């Protein structure tokens, strides 16, 4: 019951956030270069025709009217059209979303699987070699821009060593993608037992997800380290030592479970980094996702897809943070039961 | 009575930013079968560090620099970590000073007791749960079945301490160390917790090392008492003898500082402050506060002398008869 109240309270906070997000994305049309009417009509029309088109598109209406129309469009799934492809943006998005999700989730998994143990070990072996190496790797991961690490990884693993495939999308040339269930190639090929597709999809995913994953591993490892340091000094961890609970269980059970609470908080921020990094990494590896699409649109000053990309990322961000709030409640009885 | 645990010449040093500090300097005492031994001293005198040393849980920047801790024929000071882990929580258990924060906030109270039965007694989950509820009932927690499913934040400080005691006694230990177990509890709750400890110690046959800075608690709860000052053990005596004939100058001051209802004389505070342990002279650490101090006190630490049956004191002035015990 208390949890339901918590859930509803969190949910009610989502709505004002969404209103703010749509105002910002809508305002983007004003900020972005290029008059939508001009982009739509093409360069060879007279000013009168542009005026006419502006009227048709409602661009002469007051701000709030235009905003209202925009929101109602969004609510009906109308994200406008891409001026350059002429296709509805939503359609392009739907097609490209699985690629982005697959890359993002794989990167997040890599960041967590490497970052959490690294953080724990850095805390347990504070000020020893492990801790120092962890710190260096972390700083390097944050300091080096992903387009650079991506290119470097390609140069070394594809060009020099030849262990990575050429950066040409999600699956090797001539290999049939798995039957679509979730749209994630790795998951679908696992579900359908398509080992050939699985191998190829993983191979293609390797470098981009490592590039993106390593770039966000550092904040996770640092956060785990600092909370673990605090929690290893807590009374209940000391009590667990004194009660003869085995070392591994104290560290990875009692302590890490408690450390996950603040770590989950920064997962929201990490997710933001991932979405921003996505656009860059997708371009470097020719990954057919929405980040790549947004960058291409940015090059051609196609405001529709950019606006929708920002809206989409913001929406995802809100959803992820909502899920994080709920996770909190599930993990921490102090929140769930208050 | 035979000793359950014998602590001999235990020393603990801490590396600090300002230099090495010897927080415990050659402490010796034993806890006997079935007794409650009080360990008293002002705050900062090394009581908690001594308890931590017995469990071999001193960690950086501290280290155990010497001495032996003999329990059941084994010297814990020489055991490896794997063997120590089997001693902790089974033969020696601990009740801490911070009941509210000593329970894991994410695990139900019942589960925290039950997992000790699974781990140390090899019980099945279901049996462990049943035993946990019995233990909670034994330490006086009402509605133990329901309370077992709750979390620490739903318990009061006194109830948390009862849970800690249940956990500490779950495995029928030989020694229970209670480090200021009534800190932060109101007077009547504190009294009930002490009653519980005394009663359960008696019923389960566990010996108790009761750490406190309160001589009143010692008087009502303990059989014998060991007095610590600035990391040194200065006097060990049966409770009655200690109050009737305090021998060490520090103990005398401590006893005089107890507020009394039956006496018009105002209590006297102990002169001087606990000395800083940095760059402290090798001898008696009470020298800076002692009316009987002489040169050798600062040079060489006095050894323990038995001035009456079972009554040990470390002081030259008492040894010489200059400070006559009245
Ligand atoms: N982690 C530590 N680092 C440095 N010195 C410490 C540490 N823990 C304890 N000490 C030293 O040990 C002394 C005794 O501490 P403690 O045993 O907690 O006292 P008590 O329990 O009698 O109040 C402290 O005054 C301090 O000098
Ligand atoms: S007389 Fe000397 S040994 Fe005895 S307490 Fe005083 S300083 Fe210490
Ligand atoms: Mg203490």
XYZ file of C-alpha atoms and ligand atoms in Angstrom:
700
model
C 0.000 0.000 0.000
C 2.780 2.359 0.987
C 4.597 1.264 -2.128
C 1.620 2.087 -4.321
C 1.515 5.601 -2.843
C 5.224 5.943 -3.518
C 4.717 4.713 -7.069
C 1.922 7.219 -7.730
C 3.867 10.070 -6.163
C 6.809 9.335 -8.449
C 4.533 8.982 -11.454
C 2.915 12.370 -10.776
C 6.372 13.968 -10.980
C 6.832 12.595 -14.486
C 4.091 14.753 -16.015
C 5.538 18.238 -15.329
C 8.904 16.926 -16.537
C 7.351 15.827 -19.810
C 5.666 19.216 -20.283
C 9.048 20.898 -19.763
C 10.690 18.532 -22.218
C 8.162 19.181 -24.980
C 8.430 22.959 -24.508
C 12.176 22.702 -24.948
C 12.053 20.416 -27.966
C 9.411 22.573 -29.555
C 11.449 25.715 -28.981
C 14.285 23.961 -30.790
C 12.550 24.628 -34.120
C 13.054 28.319 -33.457
C 16.654 27.883 -32.431
C 17.786 25.497 -35.110
C 19.000 27.103 -38.313
C 16.803 26.903 -41.364
C 13.164 27.887 -41.875
C 11.105 24.658 -42.001
C 9.027 26.108 -44.804
C 12.126 26.845 -46.851
C 13.566 23.406 -46.211
C 10.293 21.831 -47.235
C 9.751 23.930 -50.322
C 13.302 23.721 -51.569
C 15.575 26.568 -52.561
C 13.872 27.531 -55.819
C 10.643 29.158 -54.610
C 9.588 32.746 -54.348
C 9.164 34.534 -50.976
C 5.408 34.667 -51.595
C 5.213 30.903 -51.911
C 7.224 30.520 -48.708
C 4.737 32.856 -46.956
C 1.895 30.744 -48.294
C 3.561 27.556 -47.108
C 4.223 29.079 -43.680
C 0.544 29.816 -43.426
C -0.309 26.265 -44.469
C 2.092 24.854 -41.905
C 0.726 27.189 -39.244
C 4.054 28.903 -38.708
C 2.356 32.317 -38.543
C 0.301 31.303 -35.505
C 1.225 32.398 -31.936
C 3.798 30.319 -30.047
C 1.321 28.572 -27.713
C -1.019 27.592 -30.521
C 1.865 26.084 -32.435
C 3.052 24.360 -29.271
C -0.415 22.939 -28.639
C -0.549 21.562 -32.157
C 2.906 20.094 -31.749
C 1.996 18.332 -28.490
C -1.228 16.968 -29.882
C 0.715 15.717 -32.901
C 3.264 14.020 -30.661
C 0.484 12.454 -28.601
C -0.962 11.025 -31.809
C 2.387 9.653 -32.851
C 2.994 12.338 -35.410
C 6.598 13.447 -35.201
C 6.532 15.250 -38.516
C 8.447 14.317 -41.608
C 12.050 14.224 -42.476
C 12.493 17.019 -45.003
C 15.315 15.174 -46.729
C 13.786 11.666 -47.002
C 10.142 12.734 -47.052
C 9.321 9.806 -44.781
C 7.537 10.225 -41.426
C 10.146 10.586 -38.702
C 8.339 8.057 -36.541
C 8.737 5.400 -39.207
C 12.465 6.046 -39.530
C 12.749 5.936 -35.750
C 10.921 2.672 -35.355
C 13.159 1.079 -37.898
C 16.356 2.330 -36.278
C 15.447 2.087 -32.627
C 16.384 -1.596 -32.107
C 19.919 -0.914 -33.338
C 20.323 1.902 -30.810
C 18.778 -0.108 -28.007
C 21.026 -3.056 -28.718
C 24.135 -0.894 -28.659
C 23.040 1.033 -25.563
C 22.108 -2.043 -23.564
C 25.289 -3.880 -24.542
C 27.362 -0.848 -23.523
C 25.513 -0.512 -20.235
C 26.051 -4.210 -19.544
C 29.765 -3.897 -20.255
C 30.027 -0.810 -18.071
C 28.259 -2.542 -15.166
C 29.986 -5.908 -15.481
C 33.411 -4.260 -15.536
C 32.704 -1.171 -13.441
C 31.094 -2.770 -10.383
C 33.807 -5.357 -9.619
C 36.488 -2.782 -10.391
C 34.888 -0.362 -7.926
C 34.526 -3.055 -5.268
C 38.119 -4.206 -5.642
C 39.398 -0.616 -5.609
C 37.587 -0.048 -2.319
C 38.617 -3.335 -0.714
C 42.246 -2.867 -1.816
C 42.277 0.866 -1.287
C 45.551 2.640 -2.178
C 47.094 -0.493 -3.652
C 48.035 -1.200 -7.276
C 44.479 -2.321 -8.163
C 43.078 0.960 -6.892
C 45.623 3.044 -8.823
C 45.103 1.110 -12.051
C 41.348 1.483 -11.646
C 41.763 5.219 -11.247
C 43.974 5.543 -14.350
C 41.621 3.450 -16.485
C 38.737 5.537 -15.200
C 40.322 8.879 -15.946
C 41.392 7.672 -19.387
C 37.864 6.440 -20.127
C 36.363 9.807 -19.253
C 39.081 12.020 -20.710
C 39.304 10.454 -24.163
C 36.462 11.446 -26.493
C 34.552 8.471 -27.860
C 35.018 9.398 -31.505
C 38.744 9.210 -30.893
C 38.718 5.941 -28.916
C 36.337 4.511 -31.512
C 38.661 5.381 -34.366
C 41.667 4.168 -32.379
C 39.916 0.857 -31.661
C 39.101 0.484 -35.354
C 42.670 1.268 -36.348
C 44.138 -1.253 -33.919
C 41.616 -4.107 -33.946
C 40.298 -3.885 -37.488
C 43.149 -2.392 -39.520
C 46.272 -3.617 -37.679
C 45.204 -6.823 -35.948
C 42.275 -7.792 -38.124
C 40.308 -9.271 -35.223
C 37.365 -6.892 -35.580
C 35.034 -6.746 -38.590
C 34.802 -3.664 -40.800
C 32.464 -1.038 -39.318
C 29.531 -1.689 -41.587
C 26.477 -2.053 -39.441
C 24.936 -4.686 -37.215
C 25.574 -7.906 -39.072
C 28.206 -9.187 -41.507
C 27.617 -8.846 -45.249
C 25.731 -11.761 -46.754
C 24.393 -12.946 -43.398
C 20.641 -13.001 -43.009
C 19.502 -11.103 -39.862
C 17.603 -13.318 -37.402
C 13.831 -13.493 -37.487
C 12.660 -10.329 -35.707
C 11.140 -10.878 -32.265
C 12.568 -8.100 -30.123
C 14.505 -6.419 -32.920
C 17.757 -6.934 -30.998
C 19.860 -9.174 -33.208
C 21.738 -10.826 -30.365
C 18.574 -11.646 -28.433
C 16.628 -12.742 -31.510
C 19.363 -15.005 -32.801
C 19.615 -16.561 -29.345
C 15.850 -17.068 -29.210
C 15.731 -18.632 -32.665
C 18.944 -20.600 -32.220
C 20.511 -18.895 -35.202
C 24.166 -19.310 -34.184
C 25.623 -17.921 -37.375
C 23.720 -14.651 -36.967
C 24.558 -14.585 -33.271
C 28.285 -14.859 -33.925
C 28.208 -12.167 -36.555
C 26.000 -9.817 -34.508
C 28.260 -10.145 -31.470
C 31.331 -9.606 -33.620
C 29.859 -6.433 -35.116
C 28.713 -5.242 -31.692
C 32.087 -5.824 -30.042
C 33.993 -2.634 -30.827
C 31.175 -0.078 -30.692
C 29.808 -1.415 -27.411
C 33.272 -1.592 -25.854
C 34.008 1.964 -26.965
C 30.768 3.241 -25.508
C 30.782 0.963 -22.463
C 34.313 1.835 -21.392
C 33.522 5.532 -21.670
C 30.830 5.246 -18.979
C 32.464 2.527 -16.879
C 34.541 5.040 -14.931
C 31.747 6.938 -13.190
C 30.174 3.631 -12.173
C 33.445 2.267 -10.802
C 34.183 5.511 -8.939
C 30.720 5.619 -7.420
C 30.894 1.972 -6.350
C 34.322 2.593 -4.857
C 33.368 5.625 -2.810
C 30.119 4.140 -1.481
C 31.826 0.830 -0.750
C 34.542 2.622 1.224
C 31.868 4.235 3.343
C 29.803 1.086 3.751
C 32.801 -1.106 4.612
C 33.218 1.171 7.649
C 29.539 0.966 8.598
C 28.389 -0.611 11.823
C 26.457 -3.403 10.158
C 29.423 -4.463 8.055
C 31.593 -4.476 11.172
C 28.900 -6.500 12.912
C 28.871 -8.930 9.980
C 32.664 -9.407 10.254
C 32.310 -9.984 13.987
C 29.542 -12.516 13.353
C 31.894 -14.604 11.235
C 30.031 -14.079 7.955
C 32.483 -15.125 5.218
C 34.462 -12.365 3.563
C 33.022 -12.706 0.071
C 29.504 -12.675 1.405
C 30.101 -9.568 3.509
C 31.640 -7.691 0.574
C 29.451 -8.853 -2.298
C 26.312 -9.448 -0.220
C 25.862 -7.116 2.740
C 28.061 -4.261 1.540
C 27.461 -4.259 -2.222
C 23.691 -4.529 -1.874
C 23.710 -1.355 0.188
C 26.194 0.311 -2.154
C 23.874 -0.296 -5.103
C 21.405 2.287 -3.798
C 23.567 5.324 -4.639
C 24.956 3.524 -7.682
C 21.471 3.148 -9.119
C 21.056 6.911 -8.744
C 23.911 7.622 -11.081
C 22.670 5.050 -13.582
C 20.251 7.771 -14.725
C 23.158 10.089 -15.430
C 25.142 7.267 -17.008
C 22.201 6.606 -19.275
C 22.306 10.239 -20.386
C 26.005 9.889 -21.210
C 25.228 6.734 -23.152
C 22.576 8.417 -25.273
C 24.891 11.323 -26.055
C 27.799 8.970 -26.767
C 25.552 6.855 -28.943
C 25.248 9.462 -31.659
C 29.027 9.720 -31.978
C 29.785 5.999 -31.766
C 27.023 5.132 -34.214
C 28.507 7.527 -36.770
C 32.026 6.152 -36.318
C 30.884 2.542 -36.757
C 28.149 3.249 -39.338
C 25.686 1.762 -36.856
C 22.171 2.160 -38.279
C 20.594 3.622 -35.132
C 18.761 6.825 -34.285
C 21.919 8.606 -33.117
C 23.472 8.156 -36.511
C 20.199 9.333 -38.067
C 20.208 12.467 -35.892
C 23.783 13.314 -36.826
C 23.038 12.879 -40.522
C 20.023 15.147 -40.097
C 22.148 17.691 -38.295
C 24.518 17.762 -41.274
C 21.612 18.416 -43.661
C 19.898 20.895 -41.305
C 16.837 18.654 -41.242
C 15.154 19.928 -38.084
C 12.298 17.374 -37.844
C 14.430 14.352 -36.987
C 16.700 16.381 -34.687
C 13.755 17.707 -32.739
C 12.343 14.207 -32.478
C 15.696 12.777 -31.461
C 15.968 15.251 -28.610
C 12.379 14.563 -27.598
C 12.959 10.855 -27.756
C 16.167 10.909 -25.727
C 14.534 13.158 -23.135
C 11.536 10.856 -22.960
C 13.756 7.828 -22.548
C 15.670 9.681 -19.867
C 12.472 10.430 -17.959
C 11.330 6.825 -18.246
C 14.692 5.476 -17.136
C 14.749 7.768 -14.132
C 11.215 6.774 -13.253
C 12.230 3.112 -13.368
C 15.225 3.968 -11.189
C 12.980 5.590 -8.601
C 10.829 2.479 -8.558
C 13.903 0.242 -8.250
C 14.905 2.257 -5.205
C 11.623 1.510 -3.563
C 11.975 -2.168 -4.389
C 15.510 -2.409 -2.981
C 15.232 -0.180 0.043
C 12.584 -1.108 2.596
C 13.010 2.290 4.247
C 11.481 3.889 1.139
C 9.035 1.115 0.369
C 7.550 0.994 3.868
C 7.527 4.636 4.906
C 37.196 -21.058 38.108
C 38.975 -21.646 34.833
C 39.438 -18.980 32.220
C 37.444 -19.024 28.989
C 39.829 -16.598 27.381
C 43.232 -15.358 28.460
C 44.499 -12.074 27.090
C 48.233 -11.614 27.739
C 50.321 -8.531 26.961
C 48.202 -7.536 23.994
C 49.421 -4.398 22.241
C 47.806 -2.539 19.362
C 49.385 0.275 17.410
C 47.838 2.718 14.961
C 49.749 4.627 12.327
C 48.407 8.188 12.288
C 49.375 11.306 10.355
C 51.297 12.500 13.402
C 53.107 9.265 14.191
C 52.533 5.860 15.753
C 50.076 5.552 18.597
C 50.025 2.580 20.940
C 46.307 2.458 21.717
C 46.654 -0.698 23.822
C 49.902 -1.202 25.709
C 50.388 -4.746 26.964
C 46.905 -5.405 28.324
C 46.404 -8.630 30.288
C 43.262 -10.113 31.803
C 41.142 -13.212 31.603
C 37.439 -13.835 31.429
C 36.368 -16.794 33.514
C 33.732 -19.469 33.040
C 30.241 -18.020 33.473
C 31.289 -14.616 34.763
C 30.650 -11.060 33.652
C 33.891 -9.141 33.564
C 33.527 -5.381 33.364
C 36.102 -3.433 31.340
C 35.995 0.209 32.424
C 37.876 3.363 31.596
C 37.253 6.837 30.301
C 36.378 7.321 26.672
C 39.447 6.822 24.505
C 41.196 4.490 26.948
C 41.330 1.646 24.424
C 38.394 -0.532 25.495
C 36.889 -0.931 22.031
C 40.301 -1.477 20.483
C 40.937 -4.250 23.009
C 37.621 -5.896 22.097
C 38.412 -5.586 18.393
C 41.835 -7.127 19.023
C 40.257 -10.135 20.758
C 38.178 -10.763 17.624
C 41.312 -10.159 15.527
C 39.474 -7.491 13.568
C 42.048 -4.715 13.919
C 42.627 -3.373 10.441
C 44.830 -0.775 8.822
C 46.034 1.686 9.935
C 46.106 -0.415 13.101
C 47.835 -3.707 13.850
C 48.201 -6.161 16.678
C 51.857 -5.805 17.657
C 52.153 -8.385 20.378
C 50.634 -10.641 22.971
C 48.506 -13.737 22.988
C 44.769 -14.346 23.106
C 44.203 -17.911 24.203
C 40.775 -19.432 23.734
C 40.250 -23.154 24.250
C 43.964 -23.914 23.929
C 44.458 -21.942 20.696
C 46.195 -18.599 20.456
C 43.954 -16.404 18.299
C 46.891 -14.046 17.755
C 48.484 -16.795 15.682
C 45.473 -18.138 13.781
C 44.963 -17.584 10.068
C 42.001 -15.659 8.689
C 40.076 -18.798 7.672
C 40.239 -20.268 11.149
C 39.458 -16.917 12.758
C 36.305 -16.676 10.694
C 35.126 -19.920 12.288
C 35.799 -18.557 15.775
C 33.998 -15.272 15.177
C 30.281 -15.544 15.533
C 30.490 -19.025 17.052
C 32.872 -19.058 20.014
C 33.153 -15.289 20.424
C 30.339 -12.947 19.505
C 29.872 -9.237 19.818
C 27.108 -6.801 20.714
C 28.031 -3.324 19.621
C 27.539 0.151 20.926
C 25.320 1.178 17.999
C 22.277 -1.110 17.928
C 20.322 0.967 15.410
C 23.003 0.937 12.744
C 24.479 -2.494 13.478
C 21.641 -4.258 11.670
C 21.719 -4.424 7.892
C 18.923 -2.103 6.678
C 18.094 -4.231 3.638
C 17.653 -7.627 5.299
C 14.720 -8.538 7.527
C 15.542 -8.890 11.186
C 14.470 -12.535 11.207
C 16.687 -13.320 8.232
C 19.677 -11.732 9.941
C 19.273 -14.032 12.918
C 18.359 -17.050 10.784
C 21.377 -16.835 8.513
C 23.637 -17.347 11.522
C 21.947 -20.697 12.179
C 22.353 -21.672 8.533
C 25.977 -20.587 8.459
C 27.224 -21.729 11.848
C 24.898 -24.587 12.769
C 24.182 -25.913 9.272
C 20.407 -25.750 9.741
C 18.005 -25.726 6.810
C 16.395 -22.403 5.956
C 13.062 -23.435 7.473
C 14.618 -24.706 10.715
C 16.813 -21.631 10.956
C 13.768 -19.422 10.636
C 12.018 -21.283 13.407
C 15.062 -21.023 15.666
C 15.385 -17.314 14.842
C 11.837 -16.673 15.982
C 12.528 -18.629 19.190
C 15.604 -16.493 19.790
C 13.645 -13.280 19.237
C 11.072 -14.489 21.735
C 13.820 -15.382 24.199
C 15.267 -11.848 24.163
C 11.813 -10.486 24.897
C 10.623 -9.251 21.527
C 6.826 -9.285 21.469
C 5.085 -10.915 18.484
C 8.349 -12.414 17.237
C 6.745 -14.028 14.165
C 5.561 -10.689 12.853
C 8.613 -8.730 13.974
C 10.921 -11.212 12.246
C 9.543 -10.062 8.906
C 10.311 -6.416 9.637
C 13.393 -4.317 9.019
C 15.742 -2.550 11.419
C 14.226 0.865 10.774
C 10.930 -0.409 12.145
C 12.559 -1.245 15.502
C 13.351 1.049 18.421
C 16.921 1.280 19.712
C 16.176 -1.015 22.647
C 14.501 -3.569 20.368
C 17.450 -3.430 17.952
C 19.762 -4.173 20.853
C 17.609 -7.155 21.821
C 17.969 -8.422 18.256
C 21.744 -7.960 18.474
C 21.752 -9.960 21.696
C 19.673 -12.668 20.045
C 22.213 -12.814 17.226
C 25.112 -12.865 19.653
C 23.650 -15.745 21.642
C 22.247 -17.702 18.681
C 25.336 -19.851 18.362
C 25.862 -20.513 22.102
C 29.211 -18.705 22.224
C 31.747 -19.116 25.014
C 32.385 -15.397 25.175
C 30.056 -12.541 24.388
C 31.663 -9.124 24.140
C 29.220 -6.287 24.779
C 30.790 -2.918 23.930
C 28.821 -0.219 25.766
C 25.578 -2.004 24.860
C 23.342 0.635 26.410
C 24.744 3.707 24.650
C 21.967 5.925 23.358
C 19.197 4.068 25.198
C 17.070 5.731 27.859
C 17.700 4.780 31.481
C 14.937 2.231 31.914
C 15.582 0.567 28.550
C 19.280 0.442 29.410
C 18.507 -1.233 32.728
C 16.312 -3.832 31.021
C 19.005 -4.595 28.429
C 21.562 -5.144 31.194
C 19.129 -7.399 33.073
C 18.606 -9.367 29.894
C 22.336 -9.779 29.319
C 22.904 -10.933 32.893
C 19.970 -13.311 32.792
C 20.767 -14.822 29.401
C 24.481 -15.035 30.122
C 23.566 -17.081 33.174
C 21.073 -19.285 31.321
C 23.241 -19.984 28.288
C 26.493 -20.288 30.209
C 28.191 -17.651 28.061
C 30.839 -15.537 29.747
C 30.487 -11.829 29.102
C 33.050 -9.095 28.677
C 31.016 -5.984 29.401
C 32.659 -2.774 28.242
C 31.396 0.401 29.885
C 32.564 3.768 31.133
C 29.942 3.649 33.870
C 31.018 2.248 37.245
C 27.373 2.168 38.267
C 26.753 -0.452 35.574
C 29.757 -2.405 36.817
C 28.447 -2.375 40.376
C 25.044 -3.760 39.409
C 26.034 -6.169 36.650
C 29.582 -7.518 36.896
C 31.434 -10.098 38.978
C 34.907 -8.767 38.400
C 36.237 -5.628 36.803
C 39.318 -4.609 34.821
C 40.234 -0.919 34.776
C 41.961 0.585 31.765
C 43.679 3.944 31.532
C 45.130 5.321 28.305
C 45.671 1.859 26.858
C 47.159 0.311 29.995
C 45.462 -2.134 32.330
C 45.849 -0.612 35.797
C 43.750 -2.756 38.111
C 41.805 -6.026 38.008
C 39.667 -6.994 40.981
C 36.396 -8.524 42.143
C 33.714 -5.839 42.017
C 33.208 -5.741 45.783
C 36.936 -5.325 46.454
C 37.271 -2.654 43.808
C 34.590 -0.466 45.317
C 35.585 -1.134 48.919
C 39.342 -0.878 48.461
C 40.228 0.799 45.168
C 44.011 0.646 44.975
C 45.342 2.303 41.828
C 45.333 6.106 42.041
C 43.226 6.234 38.863
C 40.665 3.759 40.205
C 40.441 5.727 43.438
C 39.684 8.850 41.444
C 37.130 6.948 39.342
C 35.349 5.581 42.396
C 35.327 9.004 44.034
C 33.803 10.471 40.876
C 30.679 8.277 41.063
C 27.657 10.360 42.008
C 26.161 8.975 45.228
C 22.703 9.478 46.642
C 23.587 8.282 50.158
C 26.333 10.794 50.708
C 26.403 14.565 51.038
C 29.926 14.895 49.676
C 29.973 16.127 46.115
C 31.617 13.816 43.590
C 35.144 14.736 42.650
C 36.106 14.924 39.025
C 39.277 13.115 37.997
C 42.075 15.661 37.809
C 43.727 16.157 34.426
C 42.696 14.753 31.075
C 43.396 11.447 29.345
C 46.926 11.992 28.026
C 47.624 12.177 24.323
C 49.078 8.872 23.219
C 51.472 10.540 20.790
C 55.074 10.580 22.020
C 53.983 9.339 25.415
C 56.699 8.278 27.914
C 57.304 4.514 28.131
C 56.250 4.164 31.794
C 52.958 4.533 33.628
C 50.550 6.630 31.571
C 48.869 8.004 34.687
C 52.073 9.829 35.666
C 50.830 13.175 34.369
C 47.750 13.035 36.593
C 49.088 11.179 39.633
C 49.731 12.719 43.075
C 52.255 9.938 43.935
C 54.278 10.127 40.754
C 58.065 9.696 40.964
C 60.786 9.533 38.354
C 60.784 5.770 37.682
C 57.017 5.869 36.965
C 57.803 7.664 33.720
C 60.698 5.353 32.818
C 59.445 1.815 33.358
C 55.878 0.591 33.318
C 54.918 -1.004 36.653
C 53.970 -4.687 36.505
C 50.810 -6.210 37.973
C 51.098 -7.125 41.666
C 48.562 -9.144 43.611
C 47.810 -7.028 46.690
C 44.970 -9.224 47.949
C 43.528 -12.505 46.681
C 42.475 -11.956 43.059
C 43.164 -8.223 43.317
C 45.865 -7.032 40.883
C 47.262 -3.526 40.623
C 49.952 -1.931 38.453
C 51.396 0.947 40.516
C 54.727 1.608 42.235
C 53.190 3.706 44.983
C 50.818 0.882 45.928
C 53.637 -1.679 45.683
C 55.819 0.416 47.989
C 53.039 1.126 50.419
C 53.381 4.872 49.906
C 49.792 5.031 48.693
C 48.193 2.839 51.329
C 45.063 1.030 50.296
C 42.371 1.844 52.799
N 41.171 3.871 13.404
C 41.989 4.445 14.280
N 43.038 5.197 13.857
C 43.883 5.770 14.725
N 43.780 5.671 16.052
C 42.763 4.948 16.546
C 41.820 4.300 15.694
N 40.927 3.651 16.457
C 41.286 3.885 17.736
N 42.395 4.661 17.793
C 43.103 5.093 19.010
O 42.757 4.238 20.052
C 42.318 4.978 21.176
C 41.304 4.179 21.955
O 40.124 4.096 21.239
P 38.885 3.200 21.739
O 39.334 1.813 21.991
O 37.809 3.400 20.766
O 38.499 3.874 23.131
P 37.276 3.525 24.079
O 36.504 2.420 23.471
O 37.900 3.144 25.391
O 36.490 4.778 24.224
C 41.808 6.269 20.604
O 41.919 7.311 21.514
C 42.741 6.491 19.429
O 43.911 7.122 19.851
S 52.460 6.181 41.430
Fe 53.516 6.000 39.528
S 52.917 4.015 38.838
Fe 51.467 4.524 40.386
S 49.841 5.470 39.227
Fe 51.136 7.098 39.910
S 52.451 7.402 38.187
Fe 51.553 5.439 37.894
Mg 34.531 2.456 22.734
